[in-house]
Coordinates of C-alpha atoms in Angstrom, one line a residue:
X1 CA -42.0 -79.1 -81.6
X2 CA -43.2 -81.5 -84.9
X3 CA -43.0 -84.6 -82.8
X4 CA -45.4 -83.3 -80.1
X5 CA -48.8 -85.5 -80.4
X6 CA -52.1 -83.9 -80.1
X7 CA -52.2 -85.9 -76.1
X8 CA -49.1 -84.4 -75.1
X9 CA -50.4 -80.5 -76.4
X10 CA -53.7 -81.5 -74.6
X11 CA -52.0 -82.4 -71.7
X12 CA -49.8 -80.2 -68.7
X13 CA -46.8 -81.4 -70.3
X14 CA -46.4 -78.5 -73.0
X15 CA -47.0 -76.1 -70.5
X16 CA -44.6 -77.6 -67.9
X17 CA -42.4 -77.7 -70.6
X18 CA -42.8 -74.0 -71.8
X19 CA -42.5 -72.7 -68.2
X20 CA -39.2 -74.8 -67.6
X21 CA -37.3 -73.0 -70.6
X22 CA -38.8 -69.8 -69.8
X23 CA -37.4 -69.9 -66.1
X24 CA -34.3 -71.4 -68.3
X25 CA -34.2 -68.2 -70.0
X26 CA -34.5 -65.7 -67.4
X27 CA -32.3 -64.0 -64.8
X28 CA -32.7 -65.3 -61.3
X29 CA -35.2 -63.3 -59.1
X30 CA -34.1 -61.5 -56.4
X31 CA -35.0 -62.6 -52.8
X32 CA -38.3 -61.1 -51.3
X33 CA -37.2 -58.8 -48.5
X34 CA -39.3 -58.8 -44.9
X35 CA -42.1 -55.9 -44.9
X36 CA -39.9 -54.3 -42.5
X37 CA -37.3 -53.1 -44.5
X38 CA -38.9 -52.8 -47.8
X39 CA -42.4 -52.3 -49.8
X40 CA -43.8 -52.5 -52.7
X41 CA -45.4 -49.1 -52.8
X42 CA -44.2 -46.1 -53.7
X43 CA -42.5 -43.7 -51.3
X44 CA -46.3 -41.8 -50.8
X45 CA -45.9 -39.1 -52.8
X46 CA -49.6 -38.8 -52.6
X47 CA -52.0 -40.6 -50.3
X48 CA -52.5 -43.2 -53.2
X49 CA -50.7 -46.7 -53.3
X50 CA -50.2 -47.4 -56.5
X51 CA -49.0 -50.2 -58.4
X52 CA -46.0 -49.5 -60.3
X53 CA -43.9 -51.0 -63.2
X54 CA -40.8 -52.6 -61.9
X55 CA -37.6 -52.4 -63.9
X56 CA -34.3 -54.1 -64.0
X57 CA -33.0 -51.7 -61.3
X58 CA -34.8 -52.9 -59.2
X59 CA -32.8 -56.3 -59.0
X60 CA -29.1 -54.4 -58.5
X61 CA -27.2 -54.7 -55.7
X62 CA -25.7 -51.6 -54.6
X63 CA -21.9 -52.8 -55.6
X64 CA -24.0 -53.5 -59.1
X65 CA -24.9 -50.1 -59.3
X66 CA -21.8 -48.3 -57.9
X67 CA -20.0 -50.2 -60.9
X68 CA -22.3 -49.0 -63.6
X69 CA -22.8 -45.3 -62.2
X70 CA -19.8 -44.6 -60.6
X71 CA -19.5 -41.4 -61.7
X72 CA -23.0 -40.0 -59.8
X73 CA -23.0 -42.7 -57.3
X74 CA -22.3 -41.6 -53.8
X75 CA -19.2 -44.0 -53.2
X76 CA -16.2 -43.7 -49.9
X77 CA -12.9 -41.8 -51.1
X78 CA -9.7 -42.2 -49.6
X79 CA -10.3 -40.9 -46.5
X80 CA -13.5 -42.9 -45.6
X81 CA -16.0 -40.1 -46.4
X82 CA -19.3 -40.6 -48.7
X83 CA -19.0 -38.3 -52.1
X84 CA -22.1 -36.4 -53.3
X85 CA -24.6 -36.9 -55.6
X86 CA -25.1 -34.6 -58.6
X87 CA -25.2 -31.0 -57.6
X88 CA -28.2 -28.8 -57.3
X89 CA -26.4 -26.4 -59.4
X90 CA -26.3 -29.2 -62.7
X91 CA -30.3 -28.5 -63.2
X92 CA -30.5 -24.6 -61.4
X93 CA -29.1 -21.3 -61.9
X94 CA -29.3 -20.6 -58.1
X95 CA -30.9 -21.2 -54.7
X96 CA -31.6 -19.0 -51.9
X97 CA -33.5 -19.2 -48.5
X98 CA -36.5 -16.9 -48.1
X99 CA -36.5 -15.4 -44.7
X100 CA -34.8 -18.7 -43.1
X101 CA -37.5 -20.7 -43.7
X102 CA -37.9 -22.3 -46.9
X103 CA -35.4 -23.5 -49.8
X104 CA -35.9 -22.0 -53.4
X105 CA -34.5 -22.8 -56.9
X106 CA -34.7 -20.6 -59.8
X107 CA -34.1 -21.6 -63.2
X108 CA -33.5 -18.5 -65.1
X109 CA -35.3 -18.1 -69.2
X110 CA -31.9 -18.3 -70.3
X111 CA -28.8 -20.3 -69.5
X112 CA -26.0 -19.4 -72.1
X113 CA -23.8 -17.7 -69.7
X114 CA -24.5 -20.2 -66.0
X115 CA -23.2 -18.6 -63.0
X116 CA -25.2 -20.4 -60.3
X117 CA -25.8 -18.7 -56.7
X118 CA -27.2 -19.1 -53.2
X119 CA -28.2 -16.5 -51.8
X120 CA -31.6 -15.9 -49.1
X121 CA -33.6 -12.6 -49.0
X122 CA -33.2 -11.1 -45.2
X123 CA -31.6 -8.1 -43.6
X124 CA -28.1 -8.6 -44.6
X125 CA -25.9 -8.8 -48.2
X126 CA -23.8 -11.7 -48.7
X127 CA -23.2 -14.4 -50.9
X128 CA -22.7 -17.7 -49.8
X129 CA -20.6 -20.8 -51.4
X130 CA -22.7 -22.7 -53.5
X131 CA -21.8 -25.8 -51.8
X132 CA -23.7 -27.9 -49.7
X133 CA -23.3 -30.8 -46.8
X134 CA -24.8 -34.0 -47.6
X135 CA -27.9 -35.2 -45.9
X136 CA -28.2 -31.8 -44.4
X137 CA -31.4 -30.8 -45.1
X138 CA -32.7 -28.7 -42.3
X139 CA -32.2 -25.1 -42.7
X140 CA -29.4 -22.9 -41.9
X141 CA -28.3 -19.7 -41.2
X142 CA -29.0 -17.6 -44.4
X143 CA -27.8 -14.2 -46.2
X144 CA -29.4 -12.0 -48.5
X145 CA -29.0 -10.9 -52.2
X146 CA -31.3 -9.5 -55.0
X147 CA -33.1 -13.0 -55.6
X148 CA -32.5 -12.6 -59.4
X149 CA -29.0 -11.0 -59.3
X150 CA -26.6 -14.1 -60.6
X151 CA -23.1 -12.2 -59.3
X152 CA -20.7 -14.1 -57.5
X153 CA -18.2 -12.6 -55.0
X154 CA -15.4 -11.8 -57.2
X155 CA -17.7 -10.2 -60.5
X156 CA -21.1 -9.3 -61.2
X157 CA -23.1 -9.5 -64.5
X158 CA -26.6 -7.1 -64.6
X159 CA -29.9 -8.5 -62.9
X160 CA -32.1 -10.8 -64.4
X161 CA -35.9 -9.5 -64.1
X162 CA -38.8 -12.2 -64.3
X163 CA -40.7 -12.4 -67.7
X164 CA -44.2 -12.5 -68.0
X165 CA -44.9 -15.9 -67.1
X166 CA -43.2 -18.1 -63.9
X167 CA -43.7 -21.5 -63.6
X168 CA -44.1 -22.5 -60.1
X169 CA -43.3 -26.0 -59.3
X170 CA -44.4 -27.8 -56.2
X171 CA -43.6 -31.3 -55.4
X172 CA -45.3 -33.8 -53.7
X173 CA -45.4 -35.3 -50.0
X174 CA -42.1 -36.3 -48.2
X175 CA -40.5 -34.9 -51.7
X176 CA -38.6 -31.7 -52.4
X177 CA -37.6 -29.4 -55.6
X178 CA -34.9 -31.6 -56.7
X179 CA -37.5 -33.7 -57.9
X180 CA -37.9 -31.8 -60.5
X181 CA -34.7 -31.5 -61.5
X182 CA -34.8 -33.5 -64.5
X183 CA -37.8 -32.2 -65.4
X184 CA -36.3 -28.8 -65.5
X185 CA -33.6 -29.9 -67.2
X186 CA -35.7 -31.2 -70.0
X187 CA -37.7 -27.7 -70.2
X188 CA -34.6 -26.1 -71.0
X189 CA -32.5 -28.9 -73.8
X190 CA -35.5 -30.4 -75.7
X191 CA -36.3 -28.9 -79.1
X192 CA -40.5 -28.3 -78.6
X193 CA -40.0 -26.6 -75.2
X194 CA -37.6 -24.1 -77.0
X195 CA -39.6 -21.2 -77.4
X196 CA -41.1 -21.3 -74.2
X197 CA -37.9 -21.8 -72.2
X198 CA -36.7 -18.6 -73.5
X199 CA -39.7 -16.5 -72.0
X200 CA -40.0 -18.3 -68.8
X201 CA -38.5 -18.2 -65.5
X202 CA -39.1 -21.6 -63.3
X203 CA -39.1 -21.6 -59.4
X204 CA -39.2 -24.5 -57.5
X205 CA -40.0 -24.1 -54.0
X206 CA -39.6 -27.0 -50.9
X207 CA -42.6 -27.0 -48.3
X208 CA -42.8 -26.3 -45.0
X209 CA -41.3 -29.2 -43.2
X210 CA -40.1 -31.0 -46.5
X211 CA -36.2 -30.4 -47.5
X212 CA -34.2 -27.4 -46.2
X213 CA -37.6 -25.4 -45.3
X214 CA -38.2 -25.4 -41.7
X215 CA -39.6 -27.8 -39.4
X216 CA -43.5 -27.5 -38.6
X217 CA -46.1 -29.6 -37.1
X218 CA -48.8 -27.6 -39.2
X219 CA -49.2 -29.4 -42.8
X220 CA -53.1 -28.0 -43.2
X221 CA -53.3 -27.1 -47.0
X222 CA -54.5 -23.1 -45.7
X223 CA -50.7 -23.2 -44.1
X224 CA -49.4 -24.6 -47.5
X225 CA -51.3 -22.1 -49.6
X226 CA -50.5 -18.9 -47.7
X227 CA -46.7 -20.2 -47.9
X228 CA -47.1 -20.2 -51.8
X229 CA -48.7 -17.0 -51.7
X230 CA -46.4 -15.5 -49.4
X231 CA -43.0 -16.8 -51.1
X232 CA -44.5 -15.8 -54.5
X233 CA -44.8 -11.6 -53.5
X234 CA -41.5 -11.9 -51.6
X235 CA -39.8 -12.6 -54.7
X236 CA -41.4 -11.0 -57.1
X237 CA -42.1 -8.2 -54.9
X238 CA -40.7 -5.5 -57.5
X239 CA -42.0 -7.1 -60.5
X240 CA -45.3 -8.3 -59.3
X241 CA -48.0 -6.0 -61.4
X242 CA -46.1 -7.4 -64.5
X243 CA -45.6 -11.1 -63.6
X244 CA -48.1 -14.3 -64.1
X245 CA -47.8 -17.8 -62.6
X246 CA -48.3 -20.9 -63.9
X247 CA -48.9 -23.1 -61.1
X248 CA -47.9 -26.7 -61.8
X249 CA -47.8 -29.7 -59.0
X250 CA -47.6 -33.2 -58.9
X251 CA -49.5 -35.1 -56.3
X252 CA -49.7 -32.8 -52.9
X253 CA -48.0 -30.1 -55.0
X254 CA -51.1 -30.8 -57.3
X255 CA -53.3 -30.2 -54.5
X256 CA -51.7 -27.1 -53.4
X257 CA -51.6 -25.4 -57.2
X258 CA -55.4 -25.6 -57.4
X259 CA -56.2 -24.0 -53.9
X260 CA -53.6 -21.4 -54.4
X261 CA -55.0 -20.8 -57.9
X262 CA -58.0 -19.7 -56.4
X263 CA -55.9 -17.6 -54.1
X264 CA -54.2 -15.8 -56.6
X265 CA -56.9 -15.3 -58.6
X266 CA -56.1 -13.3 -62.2
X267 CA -52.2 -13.9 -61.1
X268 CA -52.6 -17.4 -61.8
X269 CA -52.5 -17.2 -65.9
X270 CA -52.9 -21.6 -65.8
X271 CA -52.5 -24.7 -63.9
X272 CA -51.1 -28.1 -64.4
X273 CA -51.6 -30.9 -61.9
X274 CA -49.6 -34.2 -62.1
X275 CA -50.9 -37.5 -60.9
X276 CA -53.6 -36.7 -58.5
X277 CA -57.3 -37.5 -58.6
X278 CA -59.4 -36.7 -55.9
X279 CA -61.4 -40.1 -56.3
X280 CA -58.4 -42.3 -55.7
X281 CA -56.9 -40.7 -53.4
X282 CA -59.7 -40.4 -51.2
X283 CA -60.4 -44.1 -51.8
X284 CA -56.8 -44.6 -50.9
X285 CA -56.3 -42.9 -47.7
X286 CA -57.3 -45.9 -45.3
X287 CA -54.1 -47.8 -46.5
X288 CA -52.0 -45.1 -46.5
X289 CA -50.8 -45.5 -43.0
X290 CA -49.4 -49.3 -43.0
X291 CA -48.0 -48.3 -46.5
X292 CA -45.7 -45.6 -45.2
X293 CA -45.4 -48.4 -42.0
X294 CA -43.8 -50.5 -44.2
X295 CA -40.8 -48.1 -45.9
X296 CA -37.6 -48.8 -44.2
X297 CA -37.4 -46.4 -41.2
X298 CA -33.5 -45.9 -42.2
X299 CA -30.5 -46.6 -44.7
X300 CA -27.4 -47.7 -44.1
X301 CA -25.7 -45.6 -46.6
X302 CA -26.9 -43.5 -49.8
X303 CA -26.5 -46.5 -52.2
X304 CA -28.8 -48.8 -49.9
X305 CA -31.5 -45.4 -49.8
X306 CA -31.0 -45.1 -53.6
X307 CA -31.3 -48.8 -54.9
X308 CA -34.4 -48.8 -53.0
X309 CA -35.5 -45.5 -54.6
X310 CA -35.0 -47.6 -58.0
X311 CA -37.3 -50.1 -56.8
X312 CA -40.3 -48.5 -55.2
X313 CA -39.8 -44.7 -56.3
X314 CA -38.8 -43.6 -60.0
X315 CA -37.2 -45.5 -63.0
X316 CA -35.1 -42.8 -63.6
X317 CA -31.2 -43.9 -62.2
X318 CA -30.2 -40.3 -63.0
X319 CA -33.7 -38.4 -60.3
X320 CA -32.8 -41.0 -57.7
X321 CA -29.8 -39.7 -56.8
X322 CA -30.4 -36.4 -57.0
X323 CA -33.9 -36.3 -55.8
X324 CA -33.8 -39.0 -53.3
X325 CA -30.8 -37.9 -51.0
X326 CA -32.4 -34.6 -50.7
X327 CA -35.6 -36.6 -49.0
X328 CA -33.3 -37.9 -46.0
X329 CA -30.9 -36.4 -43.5
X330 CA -27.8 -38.5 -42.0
X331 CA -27.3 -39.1 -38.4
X332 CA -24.4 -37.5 -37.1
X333 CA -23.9 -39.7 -34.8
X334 CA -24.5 -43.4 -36.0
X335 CA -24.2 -42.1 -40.0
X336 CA -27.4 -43.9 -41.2
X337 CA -30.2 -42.1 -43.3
X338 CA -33.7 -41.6 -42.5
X339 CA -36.8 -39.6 -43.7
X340 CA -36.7 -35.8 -43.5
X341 CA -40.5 -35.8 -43.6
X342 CA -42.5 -38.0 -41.0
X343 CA -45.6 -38.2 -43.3
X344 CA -47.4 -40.7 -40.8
X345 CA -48.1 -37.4 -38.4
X346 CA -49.4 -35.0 -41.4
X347 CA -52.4 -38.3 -41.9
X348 CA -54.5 -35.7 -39.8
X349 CA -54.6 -33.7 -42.8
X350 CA -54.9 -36.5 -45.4
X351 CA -58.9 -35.9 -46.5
X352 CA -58.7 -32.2 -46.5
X353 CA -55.8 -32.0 -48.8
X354 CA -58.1 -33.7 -51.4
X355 CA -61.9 -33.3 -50.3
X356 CA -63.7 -31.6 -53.0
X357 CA -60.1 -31.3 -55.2
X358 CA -62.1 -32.0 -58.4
X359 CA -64.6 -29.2 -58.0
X360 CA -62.2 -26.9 -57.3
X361 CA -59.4 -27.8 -60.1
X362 CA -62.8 -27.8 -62.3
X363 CA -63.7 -24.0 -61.4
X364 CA -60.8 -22.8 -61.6
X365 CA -61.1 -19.9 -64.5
X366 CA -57.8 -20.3 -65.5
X367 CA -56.5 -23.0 -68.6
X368 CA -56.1 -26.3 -67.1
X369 CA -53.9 -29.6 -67.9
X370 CA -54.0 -32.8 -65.8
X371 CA -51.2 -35.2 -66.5
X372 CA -51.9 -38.8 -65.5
X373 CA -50.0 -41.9 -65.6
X374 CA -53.1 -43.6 -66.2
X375 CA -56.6 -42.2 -67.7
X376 CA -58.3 -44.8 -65.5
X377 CA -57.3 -42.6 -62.5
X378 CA -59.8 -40.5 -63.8
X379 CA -62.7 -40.0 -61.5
X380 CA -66.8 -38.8 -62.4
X381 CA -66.8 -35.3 -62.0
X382 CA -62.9 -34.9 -64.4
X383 CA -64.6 -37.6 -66.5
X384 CA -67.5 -35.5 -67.1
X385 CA -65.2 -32.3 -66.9
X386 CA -62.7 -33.9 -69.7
X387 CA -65.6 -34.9 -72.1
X388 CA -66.8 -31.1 -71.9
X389 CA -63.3 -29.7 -72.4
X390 CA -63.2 -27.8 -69.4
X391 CA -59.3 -28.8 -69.2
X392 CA -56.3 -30.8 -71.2
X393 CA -55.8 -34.4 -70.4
X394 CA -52.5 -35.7 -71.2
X395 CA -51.5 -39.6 -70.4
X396 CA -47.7 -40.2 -70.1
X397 CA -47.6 -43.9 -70.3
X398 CA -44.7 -46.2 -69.0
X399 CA -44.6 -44.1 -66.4
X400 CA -45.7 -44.3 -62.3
X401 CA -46.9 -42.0 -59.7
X402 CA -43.5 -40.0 -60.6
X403 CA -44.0 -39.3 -64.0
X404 CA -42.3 -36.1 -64.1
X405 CA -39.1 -38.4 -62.5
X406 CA -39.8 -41.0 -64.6
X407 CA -40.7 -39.5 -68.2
X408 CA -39.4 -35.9 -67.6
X409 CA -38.8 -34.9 -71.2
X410 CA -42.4 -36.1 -72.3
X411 CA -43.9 -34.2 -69.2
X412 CA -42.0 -30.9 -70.4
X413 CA -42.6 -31.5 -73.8
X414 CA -46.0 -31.5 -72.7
X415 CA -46.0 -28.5 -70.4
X416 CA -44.7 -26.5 -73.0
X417 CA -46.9 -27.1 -75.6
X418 CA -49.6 -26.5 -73.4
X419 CA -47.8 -23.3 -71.8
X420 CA -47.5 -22.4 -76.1
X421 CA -51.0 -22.8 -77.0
X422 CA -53.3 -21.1 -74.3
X423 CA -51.1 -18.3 -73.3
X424 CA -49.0 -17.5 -76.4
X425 CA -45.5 -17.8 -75.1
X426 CA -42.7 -17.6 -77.4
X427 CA -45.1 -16.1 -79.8
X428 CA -43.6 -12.7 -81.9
X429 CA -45.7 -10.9 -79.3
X430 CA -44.5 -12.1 -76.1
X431 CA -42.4 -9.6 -74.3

């Protein structure tokens, strides 16, 4: 303003004045909520509470966002009944159970002709409908096809075998395989992941206790790594002198792809690790407790459970509801939502799922990449490690803790570039 004197610029009056039209300018802020029914932190994907970027979700009510999104928002139909979220089926090719006990997806290398499945590997043969009850995320009875046999009950179409590669995906804690949904989805559209999405067969698999695997009170990462191990030759069994795995996890899942790396040995042809340091999450397991304390302990309905997802979890409208309503299971009884994974009775396990994670990631023989929300996450020893080129650093920016949720296409971008470069797929000479 011209007719401002130099004693009112040198005075408080400017900036009163500035902050008064700013205020002027913006939206109103939306009332702080008691610690009891919501935090600040993310949903603990990771023993590590970090601070994320909010966005303008974060301020919709849930009419707000069943008005912008009706057509994936779980809304009431005519007779009173809550709708479903986007199908697992929009991002898979099929789904099975593995002996009863834990949920699989498999995104076959190519998708021109879809004909998703479920299916489970036991004793018997039968396919089942593709359909599934919300909130139900225990397991249930299963059936038993070829795992990469994509018939249905009326035709059949010939078996698809594993390439050379398979990229394992492994989510983090109180997560499941939908959480990578988009991620997948992004693997298979966007133009530089091309080549390799036609040589590649992804598997996404939900731990023990975590989505429609089975309950257990045993989260020690030997029990998590002989799972992997043991899924992996179950269903590639037939195919298993000709098949590689590229092991890639984010957070926990992180965690688990390095031990089983070791595991595996020359099976494991790479791994990438998303968003987990063993510095800062060591340094943040002593909060870790009255952060999961303070997550609501239950949801009315989906829309409550997914407008919170938008303000503590991912930025990504589209992950949060399918990702987040596969994290929950609805009380038959009273109809409210609550966690299907009780992290606070897995913090037994906290340090040894990261004590000595950097070493290990670090020796591991096989091409590396760490993706990182932030390159100040970065502790000494992958400091050191990165400086010597002993793995790939990649820093996905505007992103949180869920960067594969919140950035998915630059995380597969970035996968498959590095899945392009050390191990030659979608080269002339890949079979």
């Amino acid at each position: 303003n011209s007719n401002l004197t130099i004693k009112d610029m040198s005075s408080s009056n400017l900036h009163k004045s500035l902050i008064q039209k700013r205020q002027l300018s913006m939206p109103p802020r939306p009332k702080k909520a008691s610690s009891s029914q919501h935090s600040s932190a993310p949903s603990s994907a990771m023993p590590a509470p970090h601070h994320r970027r909010h966005t303008t979700s974060s301020s919709l009510s849930s009419e707000k966002l069943t008005s912008l999104f009706s057509e994936t928002l779980p809304t009431t139909n005519d007779d009173g009944n809550e709708q479903k979220c986007p199908d697992w089926s929009d991002y898979f090719d099929e789904r099975g159970m593995l002996e009863n006990k834990w949920r699989y997806y498999i995104s076959h290398p190519t998708r021109a002709k879809r004909n998703t499945t479920e299916h489970s590997i036991d004793n018997q043969t039968e396919i089942k409908s593709n359909q599934d009850t919300l909130g139900s995320n225990k397991p249930t009875g299963s059936t038993c096809i070829d795992p990469f046999t994509t018939s249905t009950a009326t035709t059949s179409t010939p078996t698809i075998r594993p390439r050379q590669h398979v990229l394992v995906l492994l989510h983090g804690g109180g997560l499941t395989s939908l959480s990578w949904a988009l991620f997948v989805k992004a693997f298979r559209t966007i133009h530089p992941a091309a080549p390799v999405s036609k040589h590649v067969q992804i598997v996404a698999l939900d731990l023990r206790d975590h989505g429609q695997s089975f309950d257990s009170d045993n989260l020690s990462m030997d029990h998590f790594t002989a799972d992997v191990d043991h899924i992996l030759h179950s269903l590639y069994r037939d195919e298993w002198k000709n098949t590689s795995f590229v092991l890639c996890g984010h957070s926990l899942g992180g965690a688990i792809a390095v031990h089983t790396a070791h595991k595996l040995q020359h099976k494991c042809s790479a791994v990438i690790v998303l968003d987990v340091v063993e510095g800062t999450a060591l340094q943040a397991l002593p909060f870790m407790k009255q952060v999961i304390a303070n997550r609501p302990q239950k949801f009315r309905n989906l829309p409550d459970a997914i407008t919170w997802c938008l303000s503590n979890v991912t930025q990504s409208v589209e992950s949060a509801h399918i990702s987040f309503p596969s994290q929950l299971i609805k009380d038959p009884n009273h109809g409210f939502y609550s966690w299907r994974t009780d992290l606070a009775k897995s913090s037994k396990y906290w340090h040894e799922w990261y004590q000595s994670l950097s070493d290990k990631f670090l020796r591991v023989p096989a091409p590396k990449l760490l993706i990182l929300a932030n390159k100040d996450r970065l502790d000494k020893a992958l400091t050191i490690g990165e400086m010597q080129g002993k793995f790939q650093l990649k820093v996905v920016y505007a992103s949180g803790h869920y960067v594969h949720e919140d950035n998915p296409a630059q995380c597969a971008s970035s996968v498959a570039q590095f899945m392009s470069r050390f191990l030659r797929i979608g080269s002339h000479n890949t079979p």
